[in-house]
Amino acid sequence: MAKTDEELIGRTDVNDLEAILSITNKDVDALTHVIRAEQDALFTWDYDRSRDVLGKLYEKGKNSQWNGETDLDWSIEVDQEKVVLANAEQNAMGGGALAGLAPDMDLAGTPFAKFGDKEWIQLGVESQNWTLSQFLHGEQGALICTAQIVETVPWIDAKYYAATQVMDEARHVEVFAKYLNEKLSGMYPVNAHLRMLLDDIIADSRWDMTYLGMQIMVEGLALAAFGFIHTLTTEPLLKKLLRYVMADEARHVAFGVLSLKEYYAELSSKEMRERQEFAFEAAVRMRDRFLQQEVWDRMGLPTKEVVKLMVDLPERQFFQAMLFSKIVPNCKKLGLLDASDGWLRERFTEIGVIQFEDWVDTGEEYESLDEVAKDREAAAAS
Ligand SMILES: [Fe+2]
Ligand SMILES: [Fe+2]
């Protein structure tokens, strides 16, 4: 039986703001979070290297390791307020630096009516703290999920590759935590919607669901978001950090696409429908988290009122849709859009992201995004 929206996402209307904002973390002071995982750990005695595309990816994974301690210049000083202003100035369409921070609308009668320079800059700082904190927590999710894949995936080439990804994710957690601690001004707890999604991925006993949730959905979104921020930021340390992390993420998403393509070709339509539903649930959770409700709370603003205002802003809708620019073509490549009479295509249309279906998928993009190899070649040539 196909699930209802109520069963899938806990509400009947995807855009029900009250329901979205009612989900918050009650245990923000806890130092650990425990999730029961029920997967089978699987040995294979078939050591034949039969999957060339994964073998190639594994070689790339081994060769393109970098060291967060020595390949990034941590001596770069970061003045967060100056960076917020410089970013806004670079990205504003005119009208001075602050125009890039404030939404382009009449703010009279809104919670922002009394905002001056100081408040807009503070909002920029908090947004950055929040954004990088959620990336950090998501990276730890990737570390745990990929360690699970090493255990659960039945193919030796995939176990080898996943092992290199575990190392990549450790490095990502390490560099984001260090950047937050040393260069920014405060860490946020994990967003409740993001945590629900990570919990669902980790708890699912089917090995391919780990891939779908993490490599296709979470990392697909991360790849697009990192690209967006990499383009927008003027801060050189973060720029290089993101450039290197993205090179790894492109491989990770390719790992998902290449593995699931083989596996999904054999699934029944009922099984495909379950994967479609999981992809939709993940998409909604990620969309919900980007309302960044914790930032409005911390700024002392009326969260509901602000969020109602934000969801209608064209620049926000553009940003939110862009986050799905990698996910949708990858879902198409895996046959997820069109299975079950196009059920997921319809849902992606409903949440306004279907326009990306024919963008480039991430099966091979990792080769052109190998920034570590490019830097090494440049260094060797000079
Ligand atoms: Fe990562
Ligand atoms: Fe990753």
Short mmCIF file of C-alpha atoms and ligand atoms in Angstrom, two decimals:
data_model
loop_
_atom_site.label_atom_id
_atom_site.label_comp_id
_atom_site.label_asym_id
_atom_site.label_seq_id
_atom_site.Cartn_x
_atom_site.Cartn_y
_atom_site.Cartn_z
CA MET A 1 0.00 0.00 0.00
CA ALA A 2 1.30 3.43 -0.94
CA LYS A 3 1.67 5.76 2.00
CA THR A 4 -0.36 8.91 2.53
CA ASP A 5 1.31 12.29 3.02
CA GLU A 6 0.31 12.16 6.67
CA GLU A 7 2.29 8.92 7.06
CA LEU A 8 5.20 10.15 4.94
CA ILE A 9 5.83 13.65 6.24
CA GLY A 10 3.47 13.98 9.22
CA ARG A 11 1.11 16.52 7.60
CA THR A 12 -1.39 16.67 4.77
CA ASP A 13 -0.30 20.03 3.33
CA VAL A 14 3.37 20.19 2.29
CA ASN A 15 3.36 23.95 2.91
CA ASP A 16 1.71 23.90 6.37
CA LEU A 17 4.03 26.37 8.17
CA GLU A 18 2.48 25.81 11.60
CA ALA A 19 3.21 22.10 11.38
CA ILE A 20 6.76 22.70 10.10
CA LEU A 21 7.65 25.18 12.84
CA SER A 22 6.17 23.00 15.58
CA ILE A 23 9.07 20.57 15.08
CA THR A 24 12.02 21.62 17.23
CA ASN A 25 14.75 19.84 19.17
CA LYS A 26 13.94 19.48 22.85
CA ASP A 27 17.36 18.12 23.83
CA VAL A 28 19.70 20.86 22.64
CA ASP A 29 22.04 20.41 25.63
CA ALA A 30 22.55 16.66 25.16
CA LEU A 31 26.04 15.65 24.06
CA THR A 32 25.03 12.44 22.29
CA HIS A 33 22.09 11.26 20.20
CA VAL A 34 21.41 7.52 19.88
CA ILE A 35 19.70 5.85 16.91
CA ARG A 36 18.96 2.13 16.75
CA ALA A 37 20.19 0.69 13.46
CA GLU A 38 18.93 -2.74 12.32
CA GLN A 39 21.05 -3.49 9.28
CA ASP A 40 22.73 -6.80 8.50
CA ALA A 41 26.50 -6.57 8.26
CA LEU A 42 27.43 -8.51 5.16
CA PHE A 43 30.62 -10.34 4.22
CA THR A 44 31.19 -11.21 0.60
CA TRP A 45 33.58 -13.95 -0.49
CA ASP A 46 33.45 -12.69 -4.06
CA TYR A 47 36.61 -10.60 -4.32
CA ASP A 48 36.43 -10.26 -8.13
CA ARG A 49 36.77 -6.67 -9.27
CA SER A 50 33.83 -6.76 -11.63
CA ARG A 51 32.47 -3.23 -11.33
CA ASP A 52 34.81 -1.04 -13.37
CA VAL A 53 33.01 2.25 -12.80
CA LEU A 54 33.28 1.82 -9.03
CA GLY A 55 36.89 0.67 -9.38
CA LYS A 56 37.73 3.85 -11.27
CA LEU A 57 36.01 5.94 -8.64
CA TYR A 58 37.97 4.14 -5.92
CA GLU A 59 41.29 4.97 -7.61
CA LYS A 60 40.23 8.60 -7.83
CA GLY A 61 39.19 8.50 -4.17
CA LYS A 62 42.59 7.18 -3.11
CA ASN A 63 44.56 9.66 -5.23
CA SER A 64 42.62 12.77 -4.36
CA GLN A 65 42.87 12.65 -0.59
CA TRP A 66 43.89 15.96 0.94
CA ASN A 67 44.87 17.00 4.44
CA GLY A 68 42.79 19.67 6.13
CA GLU A 69 45.66 20.61 8.40
CA THR A 70 48.29 21.19 5.73
CA ASP A 71 46.37 21.92 2.51
CA LEU A 72 44.34 24.79 3.98
CA ASP A 73 45.88 28.01 5.26
CA TRP A 74 44.47 28.35 8.77
CA SER A 75 46.61 31.46 9.40
CA ILE A 76 44.10 33.49 7.33
CA GLU A 77 42.27 35.85 9.70
CA VAL A 78 38.51 36.00 9.36
CA ASP A 79 36.65 39.10 10.48
CA GLN A 80 33.14 37.72 10.21
CA GLU A 81 31.31 41.07 10.11
CA LYS A 82 33.63 42.36 7.39
CA VAL A 83 33.11 39.15 5.42
CA VAL A 84 29.33 39.49 5.71
CA LEU A 85 29.57 43.02 4.34
CA ALA A 86 32.05 42.14 1.59
CA ASN A 87 29.90 39.19 0.46
CA ALA A 88 26.81 41.38 0.41
CA GLU A 89 28.61 44.08 -1.54
CA GLN A 90 29.92 41.63 -4.12
CA ASN A 91 26.54 39.98 -4.57
CA ALA A 92 24.20 42.96 -4.37
CA MET A 93 22.74 44.07 -7.66
CA GLY A 94 23.53 47.68 -6.73
CA GLY A 95 22.36 49.88 -3.89
CA GLY A 96 25.39 49.35 -1.63
CA ALA A 97 26.45 46.55 0.67
CA LEU A 98 23.39 46.43 2.89
CA ALA A 99 21.14 45.96 -0.12
CA GLY A 100 22.63 42.47 -0.38
CA LEU A 101 21.56 41.65 3.18
CA ALA A 102 18.03 43.00 3.32
CA PRO A 103 15.27 41.58 1.13
CA ASP A 104 14.32 43.78 -1.80
CA MET A 105 10.87 44.86 -0.55
CA ASP A 106 9.02 47.41 1.54
CA LEU A 107 9.67 46.35 5.12
CA ALA A 108 7.23 48.73 6.80
CA GLY A 109 4.93 46.84 9.15
CA THR A 110 7.15 43.72 9.13
CA PRO A 111 9.37 42.45 11.99
CA PHE A 112 12.31 43.99 10.07
CA ALA A 113 10.86 47.52 10.07
CA LYS A 114 13.24 48.69 12.80
CA PHE A 115 16.31 46.92 11.48
CA GLY A 116 19.38 49.12 11.03
CA ASP A 117 22.88 48.29 9.74
CA LYS A 118 23.80 46.58 13.01
CA GLU A 119 20.86 44.18 12.93
CA TRP A 120 21.30 43.28 9.26
CA ILE A 121 24.96 42.49 9.84
CA GLN A 122 24.10 40.44 12.92
CA LEU A 123 21.55 38.50 10.88
CA GLY A 124 24.22 37.82 8.26
CA VAL A 125 26.59 36.56 10.96
CA GLU A 126 23.96 34.32 12.58
CA SER A 127 22.88 32.93 9.23
CA GLN A 128 26.44 31.98 8.47
CA ASN A 129 26.93 30.35 11.89
CA TRP A 130 23.70 28.42 11.36
CA THR A 131 24.43 27.37 7.79
CA LEU A 132 27.90 26.03 8.51
CA SER A 133 26.68 24.34 11.72
CA GLN A 134 24.06 22.40 9.75
CA PHE A 135 26.67 21.44 7.16
CA LEU A 136 28.85 20.18 10.01
CA HIS A 137 26.06 18.03 11.47
CA GLY A 138 25.14 16.77 8.00
CA GLU A 139 28.79 15.79 7.46
CA GLN A 140 28.71 13.71 10.61
CA GLY A 141 25.55 12.07 9.26
CA ALA A 142 27.49 11.25 6.09
CA LEU A 143 30.36 9.80 8.14
CA ILE A 144 27.98 7.45 9.98
CA CYS A 145 25.93 6.49 6.91
CA THR A 146 28.96 5.69 4.81
CA ALA A 147 30.49 3.57 7.57
CA GLN A 148 27.15 1.67 7.49
CA ILE A 149 27.47 1.20 3.73
CA VAL A 150 30.90 -0.41 4.20
CA GLU A 151 29.12 -3.05 6.29
CA THR A 152 25.91 -3.49 4.35
CA VAL A 153 26.63 -3.20 0.63
CA PRO A 154 27.08 -6.64 -0.98
CA TRP A 155 29.71 -5.67 -3.61
CA ILE A 156 33.44 -5.63 -2.85
CA ASP A 157 34.15 -2.66 -5.17
CA ALA A 158 31.51 -0.64 -3.31
CA LYS A 159 32.95 -1.59 0.09
CA TYR A 160 36.38 -0.38 -1.09
CA TYR A 161 35.02 2.88 -2.39
CA ALA A 162 32.85 3.51 0.66
CA ALA A 163 35.94 3.12 2.86
CA THR A 164 37.61 6.06 1.09
CA GLN A 165 34.44 8.09 1.55
CA VAL A 166 34.49 7.40 5.29
CA MET A 167 37.93 9.05 5.38
CA ASP A 168 36.65 11.96 3.27
CA GLU A 169 33.75 12.53 5.66
CA ALA A 170 36.01 12.45 8.72
CA ARG A 171 38.03 15.21 7.05
CA HIS A 172 34.88 17.20 6.29
CA VAL A 173 33.64 17.00 9.87
CA GLU A 174 37.13 17.99 11.04
CA VAL A 175 37.48 21.07 8.81
CA PHE A 176 33.94 22.39 9.30
CA ALA A 177 34.25 22.00 13.09
CA LYS A 178 37.61 23.77 13.04
CA TYR A 179 36.32 26.59 10.84
CA LEU A 180 33.30 27.12 13.11
CA ASN A 181 35.40 27.02 16.27
CA GLU A 182 38.28 29.18 15.13
CA LYS A 183 36.81 31.57 12.56
CA LEU A 184 33.10 32.03 13.30
CA SER A 185 31.17 33.07 16.39
CA GLY A 186 29.02 30.22 17.62
CA MET A 187 27.70 26.81 16.73
CA TYR A 188 24.01 25.90 16.40
CA PRO A 189 22.57 22.54 17.45
CA VAL A 190 21.35 20.25 14.68
CA ASN A 191 18.13 21.42 13.05
CA ALA A 192 15.20 19.13 13.98
CA HIS A 193 14.15 18.48 10.37
CA LEU A 194 17.68 17.57 9.35
CA ARG A 195 18.01 15.25 12.34
CA MET A 196 14.70 13.51 11.56
CA LEU A 197 15.96 12.84 8.07
CA LEU A 198 19.37 11.55 9.24
CA ASP A 199 17.63 9.33 11.81
CA ASP A 200 15.33 7.85 9.15
CA ILE A 201 18.25 7.14 6.84
CA ILE A 202 20.34 5.50 9.54
CA ALA A 203 17.48 3.41 10.94
CA ASP A 204 16.32 1.96 7.59
CA SER A 205 17.50 -1.64 7.29
CA ARG A 206 17.68 -1.71 3.46
CA TRP A 207 21.24 -0.94 2.29
CA ASP A 208 20.18 0.99 -0.79
CA MET A 209 18.07 3.37 1.32
CA THR A 210 21.24 4.60 3.01
CA TYR A 211 22.61 5.47 -0.42
CA LEU A 212 19.36 7.08 -1.57
CA GLY A 213 18.98 9.18 1.57
CA MET A 214 22.64 10.16 1.92
CA GLN A 215 24.46 9.99 -1.44
CA ILE A 216 21.54 11.08 -3.62
CA MET A 217 19.47 13.40 -1.44
CA VAL A 218 21.62 14.87 1.37
CA GLU A 219 24.89 14.97 -0.55
CA GLY A 220 23.17 16.04 -3.77
CA LEU A 221 21.79 19.01 -1.90
CA ALA A 222 25.16 19.66 -0.22
CA LEU A 223 26.95 19.68 -3.57
CA ALA A 224 24.57 22.34 -4.89
CA ALA A 225 24.65 24.39 -1.67
CA PHE A 226 28.46 24.28 -1.38
CA GLY A 227 28.70 25.40 -5.00
CA PHE A 228 26.37 28.29 -4.32
CA ILE A 229 28.28 29.46 -1.25
CA HIS A 230 31.63 28.88 -2.90
CA THR A 231 30.59 31.29 -5.65
CA LEU A 232 29.19 33.88 -3.26
CA THR A 233 31.86 34.01 -0.57
CA THR A 234 34.78 36.42 -0.67
CA GLU A 235 36.61 34.72 2.21
CA PRO A 236 39.64 32.83 0.78
CA LEU A 237 39.94 30.12 3.48
CA LEU A 238 36.27 29.11 3.22
CA LYS A 239 36.48 29.29 -0.56
CA LYS A 240 39.31 26.79 -0.74
CA LEU A 241 37.78 24.60 1.96
CA LEU A 242 34.54 24.38 -0.03
CA ARG A 243 36.35 23.82 -3.31
CA TYR A 244 38.08 20.76 -1.84
CA VAL A 245 35.00 19.47 -0.04
CA MET A 246 32.96 19.79 -3.25
CA ALA A 247 35.51 17.77 -5.20
CA ASP A 248 34.95 14.95 -2.69
CA GLU A 249 31.17 15.37 -2.66
CA ALA A 250 30.99 15.06 -6.45
CA ARG A 251 32.58 11.61 -6.09
CA HIS A 252 30.20 10.70 -3.29
CA VAL A 253 27.11 11.58 -5.31
CA ALA A 254 28.57 9.69 -8.30
CA PHE A 255 29.02 6.68 -5.99
CA GLY A 256 25.28 6.83 -5.23
CA VAL A 257 24.21 7.26 -8.83
CA LEU A 258 26.49 4.50 -10.20
CA SER A 259 25.60 1.98 -7.49
CA LEU A 260 21.86 2.54 -7.44
CA LYS A 261 21.57 2.57 -11.22
CA GLU A 262 22.62 -1.06 -11.27
CA TYR A 263 20.44 -2.03 -8.29
CA TYR A 264 17.26 -0.16 -9.26
CA ALA A 265 17.22 -1.78 -12.70
CA GLU A 266 16.12 -4.98 -10.93
CA LEU A 267 13.53 -3.64 -8.51
CA SER A 268 9.78 -4.29 -8.79
CA SER A 269 7.42 -1.36 -9.24
CA LYS A 270 6.27 -1.69 -5.62
CA GLU A 271 9.88 -1.45 -4.45
CA MET A 272 10.49 1.53 -6.72
CA ARG A 273 7.46 3.29 -5.25
CA GLU A 274 8.94 2.89 -1.75
CA ARG A 275 12.14 4.54 -2.99
CA GLN A 276 10.15 7.37 -4.57
CA GLU A 277 8.33 7.98 -1.32
CA PHE A 278 11.60 8.02 0.61
CA ALA A 279 13.06 10.55 -1.85
CA PHE A 280 10.02 12.76 -1.47
CA GLU A 281 10.12 12.61 2.32
CA ALA A 282 13.81 13.53 2.24
CA ALA A 283 13.15 16.44 -0.11
CA VAL A 284 10.47 17.84 2.18
CA ARG A 285 12.64 17.53 5.31
CA MET A 286 15.48 19.38 3.58
CA ARG A 287 13.15 22.07 2.35
CA ASP A 288 11.76 22.49 5.87
CA ARG A 289 15.18 22.88 7.41
CA PHE A 290 16.08 25.80 5.17
CA LEU A 291 13.50 27.97 6.89
CA GLN A 292 16.32 28.33 9.48
CA GLN A 293 13.82 28.80 12.30
CA GLU A 294 16.58 28.72 14.97
CA VAL A 295 18.13 31.89 13.55
CA TRP A 296 14.90 33.86 13.89
CA ASP A 297 14.52 32.58 17.45
CA ARG A 298 18.05 33.63 18.33
CA MET A 299 17.54 37.08 16.78
CA GLY A 300 14.48 37.51 19.02
CA LEU A 301 12.13 37.82 16.02
CA PRO A 302 8.60 36.39 15.77
CA THR A 303 9.51 33.23 13.88
CA LYS A 304 6.12 32.48 12.31
CA GLU A 305 5.70 36.00 10.98
CA VAL A 306 9.23 36.10 9.57
CA VAL A 307 8.95 32.69 7.94
CA LYS A 308 5.64 33.62 6.31
CA LEU A 309 7.39 36.63 4.83
CA MET A 310 10.49 34.71 3.72
CA VAL A 311 8.73 31.88 1.87
CA ASP A 312 7.23 34.34 -0.62
CA LEU A 313 10.44 36.19 -1.44
CA PRO A 314 11.53 35.48 -5.04
CA GLU A 315 15.24 35.39 -4.09
CA ARG A 316 14.50 32.82 -1.42
CA GLN A 317 12.42 30.68 -3.77
CA PHE A 318 15.24 30.80 -6.29
CA PHE A 319 17.82 29.73 -3.68
CA GLN A 320 15.59 26.94 -2.38
CA ALA A 321 14.91 25.58 -5.85
CA MET A 322 18.64 25.72 -6.75
CA LEU A 323 19.37 23.36 -3.88
CA PHE A 324 17.60 20.65 -5.87
CA SER A 325 19.53 21.23 -9.09
CA LYS A 326 21.66 18.09 -8.58
CA ILE A 327 19.04 15.89 -6.92
CA VAL A 328 16.37 16.04 -9.63
CA PRO A 329 18.54 14.99 -12.63
CA ASN A 330 20.05 12.21 -10.53
CA CYS A 331 16.59 10.94 -9.56
CA LYS A 332 15.67 11.00 -13.24
CA LYS A 333 18.75 9.00 -14.19
CA LEU A 334 17.80 6.39 -11.58
CA GLY A 335 14.29 6.04 -12.98
CA LEU A 336 12.73 7.50 -9.84
CA LEU A 337 10.88 10.35 -11.54
CA ASP A 338 8.90 8.17 -13.92
CA ALA A 339 8.23 4.94 -11.99
CA SER A 340 4.66 4.50 -10.60
CA ASP A 341 3.16 6.61 -13.38
CA GLY A 342 5.41 9.54 -12.62
CA TRP A 343 4.47 9.83 -8.94
CA LEU A 344 7.72 11.58 -7.95
CA ARG A 345 7.65 13.81 -11.00
CA GLU A 346 4.28 15.07 -9.79
CA ARG A 347 5.55 15.64 -6.25
CA PHE A 348 8.66 17.47 -7.45
CA THR A 349 6.40 19.62 -9.61
CA GLU A 350 4.29 20.41 -6.57
CA ILE A 351 7.32 21.61 -4.56
CA GLY A 352 8.63 23.61 -7.53
CA VAL A 353 11.86 21.78 -8.45
CA ILE A 354 11.03 19.70 -11.53
CA GLN A 355 12.64 22.28 -13.86
CA PHE A 356 16.08 20.74 -13.17
CA GLU A 357 15.26 17.29 -14.53
CA ASP A 358 17.39 17.70 -17.65
CA TRP A 359 20.37 19.37 -15.98
CA VAL A 360 23.61 17.42 -15.96
CA ASP A 361 23.51 14.40 -13.65
CA THR A 362 26.39 13.57 -11.31
CA GLY A 363 27.47 10.20 -12.72
CA GLU A 364 30.67 11.61 -14.25
CA GLU A 365 30.90 15.20 -13.11
CA TYR A 366 33.44 14.29 -10.43
CA GLU A 367 36.18 14.02 -13.06
CA SER A 368 35.97 17.69 -13.98
CA LEU A 369 35.63 18.72 -10.32
CA ASP A 370 38.88 17.14 -9.12
CA GLU A 371 40.30 20.33 -7.60
CA VAL A 372 43.03 18.51 -5.69
CA ALA A 373 44.47 17.05 -8.90
CA LYS A 374 44.24 20.46 -10.59
CA ASP A 375 46.15 22.17 -7.78
CA ARG A 376 48.82 19.47 -7.78
CA GLU A 377 49.28 19.80 -11.55
CA ALA A 378 49.55 23.57 -11.24
CA ALA A 379 52.09 23.25 -8.42
CA ALA A 380 54.17 20.74 -10.39
CA ALA A 381 54.17 23.03 -13.46
CA SER A 382 55.36 26.11 -11.57
FE FE B 1 31.05 15.35 3.17
FE FE B 2 30.09 13.38 1.23
#
